[in-house]
Amino acid sequence: MTSLTESKTARISTLCALYFAQGFPWGFMTTALVAYLAKQGLTVADTGHLIAMAILPWTFKLIWAPLIDSFNFPAMGR
């Protein structure tokens, strides 16, 4: 198995997979979930509150990422 440091294709593929994994839930929450909740009869205000709580991880990402990056995990490399 090729490591990420040896293969540019593996690095790009991993980056694309991670971006997809991050973006898929966002798209689901802002489109499919809103439509589903509207069909179930939730009010616009209730839907807004639920979506606001669901996107909190993305809201705090700017604070969370530097904190996590400050730790060194030797098994994962740097």
Tab-separated table of C-alpha atoms in Angstrom:
chain	number	residue	atom	x	y	z
A	1	MET	CA	0.000	0.000	0.000
A	2	THR	CA	1.332	3.417	-0.971
A	3	SER	CA	1.604	6.091	1.697
A	4	LEU	CA	0.274	9.608	1.224
A	5	THR	CA	3.792	11.021	1.191
A	6	GLU	CA	4.741	8.834	-1.773
A	7	SER	CA	1.692	9.332	-3.991
A	8	LYS	CA	0.311	12.640	-5.235
A	9	THR	CA	-2.815	10.855	-6.492
A	10	ALA	CA	-3.444	9.400	-3.039
A	11	ARG	CA	-3.084	12.855	-1.454
A	12	ILE	CA	-5.504	14.465	-3.894
A	13	SER	CA	-7.976	11.591	-3.569
A	14	THR	CA	-7.846	11.817	0.225
A	15	LEU	CA	-8.376	15.579	0.111
A	16	CYS	CA	-11.391	15.168	-2.188
A	17	ALA	CA	-12.876	12.463	0.026
A	18	LEU	CA	-12.463	14.625	3.129
A	19	TYR	CA	-14.071	17.642	1.440
A	20	PHE	CA	-16.987	15.461	0.359
A	21	ALA	CA	-17.336	14.037	3.868
A	22	GLN	CA	-17.453	17.567	5.264
A	23	GLY	CA	-19.814	18.996	2.657
A	24	PHE	CA	-22.338	16.189	2.430
A	25	PRO	CA	-23.874	16.732	5.897
A	26	TRP	CA	-24.023	20.491	5.272
A	27	GLY	CA	-25.929	19.973	2.036
A	28	PHE	CA	-28.234	17.465	3.674
A	29	MET	CA	-29.067	19.786	6.564
A	30	THR	CA	-29.647	22.867	4.439
A	31	THR	CA	-31.746	21.242	1.720
A	32	ALA	CA	-33.110	17.759	2.294
A	33	LEU	CA	-33.691	18.097	6.032
A	34	VAL	CA	-35.433	21.462	5.641
A	35	ALA	CA	-37.766	20.038	2.992
A	36	TYR	CA	-38.477	16.971	5.129
A	37	LEU	CA	-39.245	19.037	8.224
A	38	ALA	CA	-41.546	21.335	6.249
A	39	LYS	CA	-43.409	18.301	4.928
A	40	GLN	CA	-43.748	17.006	8.504
A	41	GLY	CA	-45.441	20.277	9.493
A	42	LEU	CA	-42.729	21.994	11.532
A	43	THR	CA	-42.963	25.764	11.613
A	44	VAL	CA	-40.335	27.864	9.901
A	45	ALA	CA	-39.111	29.109	13.303
A	46	ASP	CA	-38.738	25.579	14.684
A	47	THR	CA	-36.920	24.468	11.550
A	48	GLY	CA	-34.607	27.475	11.806
A	49	HIS	CA	-33.773	26.703	15.421
A	50	LEU	CA	-33.043	23.070	14.613
A	51	ILE	CA	-30.819	23.929	11.653
A	52	ALA	CA	-29.009	26.577	13.723
A	53	MET	CA	-28.157	23.946	16.340
A	54	ALA	CA	-27.134	21.447	13.666
A	55	ILE	CA	-24.589	23.807	12.067
A	56	LEU	CA	-22.882	24.709	15.351
A	57	PRO	CA	-19.885	22.432	14.607
A	58	TRP	CA	-19.163	24.441	11.447
A	59	THR	CA	-19.607	27.672	13.382
A	60	PHE	CA	-16.933	26.769	15.923
A	61	LYS	CA	-14.594	25.247	13.353
A	62	LEU	CA	-12.406	28.365	13.246
A	63	ILE	CA	-11.761	28.024	16.979
A	64	TRP	CA	-11.606	24.235	17.108
A	65	ALA	CA	-9.180	23.646	14.206
A	66	PRO	CA	-6.166	25.591	15.578
A	67	LEU	CA	-6.651	23.944	18.960
A	68	ILE	CA	-6.602	20.456	17.441
A	69	ASP	CA	-3.662	21.350	15.163
A	70	SER	CA	-1.593	22.364	18.184
A	71	PHE	CA	-1.376	18.716	19.306
A	72	ASN	CA	1.143	16.366	17.739
A	73	PHE	CA	0.042	12.803	17.028
A	74	PRO	CA	3.210	10.915	15.982
A	75	ALA	CA	1.259	8.032	14.457
A	76	MET	CA	-0.451	10.437	12.046
A	77	GLY	CA	2.631	12.432	11.110
A	78	ARG	CA	2.921	16.187	10.816
